Amino acid sequence: NHDTVHYNPTVPADETRPSEESVVNNEQEEHKSPSNDRYLSAPDRIVARFNARRPQCPVQLHTIRLEYDEEKRKALSKDRTPYIFPACGHVHAYAPELRGAPCPLCRTRGPFVELKLEWEPAICDEEPEVAFNPCGHIISERVARKWSNLALPDNAPPNARYRPICPFCAKPLKTDARHSDQPYNKILFQSQAPGTGDNDDDSQAGEHASFNTESFGDLHLGDGKRDAV
């Protein structure tokens, strides 16, 4: 008796089919790849896109990183943490001497606070473009416009004052036209041009890098988004 060998013309005889385990591992690696950000949650996608642009501090001339995860934010060194002057929108690395000082780029005076990403699906639905003034929370311009026109009480009647607030921290937004205050401003950061360096230390970035001023793009975050309130 002879064993019957079935030949499958779609699979070469000198090749074997990948094991089920290797297929699963390959899929997991694909999901982790930065180029496949469709597999990431909305906050992780925003962070990945921001950091992929290699944002630079325009004064200290080194790379800064945005982090959404609380533990990663705490582990990040202060001088790599993005801070913003929400009165003008310029992003810098943290430096203690900038607290209480005007923005080095445009000389606008105002608070110097950490650039913070919070994500609440009932509020957020698009890539952040602006930062609330004075708290520094980032949000899409459409949602910021809605909240800046929504006056909410800051106390119980009869002592309540009605004014717009940040939906994340409840800080009153700046709206005093006499001082040219704006409730939010476009996020402006300096990024290293592609191909000018790939070392996070950036020890020579100031001499050789080419920089561009950018803002967050108006990019939709995929299926399943909900209407913002």
Tab-separated table of C-alpha atoms in Angstrom:
chain	number	residue	atom	x	y	z
A	1	ASN	CA	0.000	0.000	0.000
A	2	HIS	CA	1.155	3.501	-0.788
A	3	ASP	CA	0.297	6.660	1.084
A	4	THR	CA	-1.675	9.083	-1.054
A	5	VAL	CA	-0.120	12.547	-1.318
A	6	HIS	CA	-2.518	15.353	-2.171
A	7	TYR	CA	-0.865	18.172	-4.071
A	8	ASN	CA	-2.177	21.686	-3.541
A	9	PRO	CA	-1.080	23.833	-6.498
A	10	THR	CA	-1.603	27.066	-4.546
A	11	VAL	CA	1.132	26.170	-2.032
A	12	PRO	CA	4.639	25.434	-3.423
A	13	ALA	CA	5.936	22.031	-2.351
A	14	ASP	CA	9.115	23.516	-0.853
A	15	GLU	CA	7.223	25.988	1.333
A	16	THR	CA	5.245	25.409	4.492
A	17	ARG	CA	2.251	27.284	5.712
A	18	PRO	CA	2.952	29.743	8.560
A	19	SER	CA	1.856	28.488	11.910
A	20	GLU	CA	-1.201	29.971	13.547
A	21	GLU	CA	1.036	31.387	16.295
A	22	SER	CA	3.258	33.246	13.817
A	23	VAL	CA	0.212	34.741	12.096
A	24	VAL	CA	-1.072	36.057	15.425
A	25	ASN	CA	2.343	37.489	16.303
A	26	ASN	CA	2.617	39.231	12.933
A	27	GLU	CA	-0.813	40.793	13.390
A	28	GLN	CA	0.141	42.016	16.853
A	29	GLU	CA	3.334	43.602	15.519
A	30	GLU	CA	1.352	45.263	12.724
A	31	HIS	CA	-1.019	46.738	15.285
A	32	LYS	CA	1.932	48.164	17.213
A	33	SER	CA	3.466	49.794	14.165
A	34	PRO	CA	3.327	53.637	14.236
A	35	SER	CA	2.272	53.635	10.578
A	36	ASN	CA	-0.908	51.761	11.505
A	37	ASP	CA	-2.362	54.347	13.862
A	38	ARG	CA	-5.885	53.257	12.964
A	39	TYR	CA	-5.424	50.587	15.628
A	40	LEU	CA	-4.691	53.184	18.325
A	41	SER	CA	-7.190	54.878	20.582
A	42	ALA	CA	-7.983	58.499	19.735
A	43	PRO	CA	-5.704	60.003	22.453
A	44	ASP	CA	-2.802	57.690	21.532
A	45	ARG	CA	-3.283	58.571	17.871
A	46	ILE	CA	-3.125	62.298	18.606
A	47	VAL	CA	0.007	61.847	20.720
A	48	ALA	CA	1.678	59.677	18.057
A	49	ARG	CA	0.990	62.189	15.287
A	50	PHE	CA	2.195	65.122	17.359
A	51	ASN	CA	5.430	63.389	18.399
A	52	ALA	CA	6.046	62.127	14.843
A	53	ARG	CA	6.547	65.750	13.789
A	54	ARG	CA	9.483	65.987	16.207
A	55	PRO	CA	8.270	69.161	17.943
A	56	GLN	CA	11.140	71.342	19.135
A	57	CYS	CA	11.510	73.940	21.854
A	58	PRO	CA	12.314	77.153	19.934
A	59	VAL	CA	14.520	78.421	22.775
A	60	GLN	CA	16.287	75.337	24.147
A	61	LEU	CA	16.349	73.675	20.700
A	62	HIS	CA	15.628	70.116	21.733
A	63	THR	CA	12.767	67.703	21.181
A	64	ILE	CA	9.688	67.797	23.387
A	65	ARG	CA	7.114	65.025	23.796
A	66	LEU	CA	3.400	65.053	24.428
A	67	GLU	CA	2.119	62.205	26.613
A	68	TYR	CA	-1.467	61.277	27.438
A	69	ASP	CA	-0.763	58.466	29.900
A	70	GLU	CA	-0.345	59.851	33.421
A	71	GLU	CA	2.573	57.575	34.305
A	72	LYS	CA	4.437	58.476	31.108
A	73	ARG	CA	3.845	62.168	31.778
A	74	LYS	CA	5.311	61.847	35.255
A	75	ALA	CA	8.330	59.909	33.955
A	76	LEU	CA	9.102	62.545	31.309
A	77	SER	CA	11.830	64.988	32.322
A	78	LYS	CA	10.619	68.537	32.874
A	79	ASP	CA	12.719	70.030	30.082
A	80	ARG	CA	11.138	67.605	27.583
A	81	THR	CA	7.588	68.419	28.673
A	82	PRO	CA	5.617	70.751	26.348
A	83	TYR	CA	4.387	73.940	27.980
A	84	ILE	CA	2.323	76.643	26.335
A	85	PHE	CA	1.609	80.329	26.654
A	86	PRO	CA	-2.170	79.988	26.103
A	87	ALA	CA	-2.500	83.746	25.627
A	88	CYS	CA	-0.633	83.438	22.313
A	89	GLY	CA	-0.425	79.680	21.623
A	90	HIS	CA	3.362	79.288	21.410
A	91	VAL	CA	4.677	75.955	22.708
A	92	HIS	CA	8.021	75.653	24.527
A	93	ALA	CA	9.817	73.146	26.717
A	94	TYR	CA	9.430	73.822	30.410
A	95	ALA	CA	11.924	76.275	31.848
A	96	PRO	CA	11.472	77.770	35.343
A	97	GLU	CA	12.619	81.210	34.199
A	98	LEU	CA	9.636	81.419	31.821
A	99	ARG	CA	7.121	81.386	34.672
A	100	GLY	CA	5.898	84.939	35.086
A	101	ALA	CA	7.774	86.077	31.965
A	102	PRO	CA	6.305	87.016	28.588
A	103	CYS	CA	6.477	84.601	25.669
A	104	PRO	CA	10.046	84.766	24.254
A	105	LEU	CA	8.732	84.667	20.680
A	106	CYS	CA	6.020	87.325	20.671
A	107	ARG	CA	6.358	88.986	24.122
A	108	THR	CA	2.703	88.309	24.969
A	109	ARG	CA	2.173	88.163	28.720
A	110	GLY	CA	0.133	85.452	30.367
A	111	PRO	CA	0.385	82.147	32.216
A	112	PHE	CA	2.915	79.487	31.265
A	113	VAL	CA	1.226	76.091	31.755
A	114	GLU	CA	1.623	72.469	30.709
A	115	LEU	CA	0.103	71.520	27.355
A	116	LYS	CA	-2.464	68.922	28.379
A	117	LEU	CA	-4.543	66.464	26.384
A	118	GLU	CA	-7.710	65.225	28.054
A	119	TRP	CA	-10.131	62.991	26.180
A	120	GLU	CA	-13.840	62.696	26.824
A	121	PRO	CA	-15.821	61.213	23.907
A	122	ALA	CA	-18.906	63.265	24.822
A	123	ILE	CA	-16.835	66.451	24.307
A	124	CYS	CA	-14.012	65.601	21.919
A	125	ASP	CA	-14.367	64.392	18.355
A	126	GLU	CA	-11.554	65.914	16.307
A	127	GLU	CA	-7.817	66.516	16.369
A	128	PRO	CA	-6.921	69.365	18.779
A	129	GLU	CA	-6.113	72.681	17.137
A	130	VAL	CA	-6.360	75.226	19.958
A	131	ALA	CA	-5.606	75.567	23.667
A	132	PHE	CA	-7.967	77.069	26.195
A	133	ASN	CA	-6.737	80.273	27.847
A	134	PRO	CA	-5.597	80.212	30.674
A	135	CYS	CA	-5.459	76.469	31.526
A	136	GLY	CA	-3.736	75.000	28.441
A	137	HIS	CA	-6.136	72.107	27.778
A	138	ILE	CA	-6.223	71.365	24.047
A	139	ILE	CA	-9.321	70.784	21.937
A	140	SER	CA	-10.623	71.242	18.401
A	141	GLU	CA	-11.463	74.794	17.387
A	142	ARG	CA	-15.098	73.936	16.717
A	143	VAL	CA	-15.613	72.592	20.227
A	144	ALA	CA	-13.638	75.458	21.784
A	145	ARG	CA	-15.852	77.976	20.006
A	146	LYS	CA	-18.956	76.299	21.379
A	147	TRP	CA	-17.695	76.218	24.974
A	148	SER	CA	-16.375	79.782	24.835
A	149	ASN	CA	-19.900	80.969	24.014
A	150	LEU	CA	-21.553	78.904	26.738
A	151	ALA	CA	-21.936	80.850	30.001
A	152	LEU	CA	-22.183	78.616	33.062
A	153	PRO	CA	-22.633	79.547	36.749
A	154	ASP	CA	-19.535	79.415	38.951
A	155	ASN	CA	-21.518	79.370	42.188
A	156	ALA	CA	-24.984	78.822	43.585
A	157	PRO	CA	-27.538	81.657	43.210
A	158	PRO	CA	-27.717	84.455	44.184
A	159	ASN	CA	-23.888	84.662	44.166
A	160	ALA	CA	-23.417	83.008	40.809
A	161	ARG	CA	-21.490	84.616	37.979
A	162	TYR	CA	-22.141	83.298	34.502
A	163	ARG	CA	-19.114	82.882	32.267
A	164	PRO	CA	-17.550	80.317	29.927
A	165	ILE	CA	-15.314	77.677	31.481
A	166	CYS	CA	-12.969	74.912	30.392
A	167	PRO	CA	-14.991	71.664	30.263
A	168	PHE	CA	-12.036	69.683	31.684
A	169	CYS	CA	-10.928	71.732	34.694
A	170	ALA	CA	-13.767	74.298	35.059
A	171	LYS	CA	-11.373	77.258	35.059
A	172	PRO	CA	-13.029	80.437	33.746
A	173	LEU	CA	-11.848	81.325	30.258
A	174	LYS	CA	-10.265	84.684	29.478
A	175	THR	CA	-12.822	86.867	27.739
A	176	ASP	CA	-11.908	90.431	28.746
A	177	ALA	CA	-11.928	92.400	25.494
A	178	ARG	CA	-10.383	95.403	27.255
A	179	HIS	CA	-7.154	93.421	27.623
A	180	SER	CA	-7.448	91.723	24.207
A	181	ASP	CA	-8.031	88.403	25.959
A	182	GLN	CA	-9.071	85.437	23.856
A	183	PRO	CA	-10.732	82.341	25.393
A	184	TYR	CA	-8.555	80.067	23.225
A	185	ASN	CA	-5.680	80.339	20.757
A	186	LYS	CA	-4.240	78.176	18.007
A	187	ILE	CA	-1.483	75.801	19.142
A	188	LEU	CA	1.786	76.873	17.490
A	189	PHE	CA	4.887	74.719	17.769
A	190	GLN	CA	8.221	74.471	16.017
A	191	SER	CA	9.018	71.159	14.343
A	192	GLN	CA	12.188	69.725	12.896
A	193	ALA	CA	12.041	69.285	9.149
A	194	PRO	CA	12.209	65.658	7.942
A	195	GLY	CA	15.704	64.282	7.404
A	196	THR	CA	17.523	66.849	9.540
A	197	GLY	CA	18.231	64.547	12.448
A	198	ASP	CA	16.898	61.549	14.253
A	199	ASN	CA	18.649	61.745	17.616
A	200	ASP	CA	16.340	62.626	20.492
A	201	ASP	CA	19.303	64.157	22.319
A	202	ASP	CA	19.433	66.861	19.621
A	203	SER	CA	22.780	68.109	20.861
A	204	GLN	CA	23.538	69.621	17.440
A	205	ALA	CA	19.985	70.366	16.329
A	206	GLY	CA	20.434	74.095	16.761
A	207	GLU	CA	23.295	74.161	14.248
A	208	HIS	CA	22.018	71.841	11.531
A	209	ALA	CA	18.247	71.422	11.846
A	210	SER	CA	15.674	73.117	9.679
A	211	PHE	CA	12.575	74.205	11.571
A	212	ASN	CA	8.997	74.944	10.575
A	213	THR	CA	6.225	76.520	12.613
A	214	GLU	CA	3.208	74.210	12.621
A	215	SER	CA	-0.146	73.748	14.271
A	216	PHE	CA	-2.260	70.684	14.883
A	217	GLY	CA	-3.949	69.580	11.655
A	218	ASP	CA	-7.686	69.246	11.246
A	219	LEU	CA	-7.698	65.445	11.016
A	220	HIS	CA	-10.722	63.308	11.722
A	221	LEU	CA	-10.205	60.490	14.185
A	222	GLY	CA	-11.990	57.679	12.377
A	223	ASP	CA	-15.261	55.819	12.734
A	224	GLY	CA	-17.332	55.849	15.858
A	225	LYS	CA	-16.903	59.471	16.780
A	226	ARG	CA	-19.731	61.136	18.631
A	227	ASP	CA	-21.093	64.631	18.361
A	228	ALA	CA	-19.381	67.039	20.703
A	229	VAL	CA	-21.423	69.030	23.187
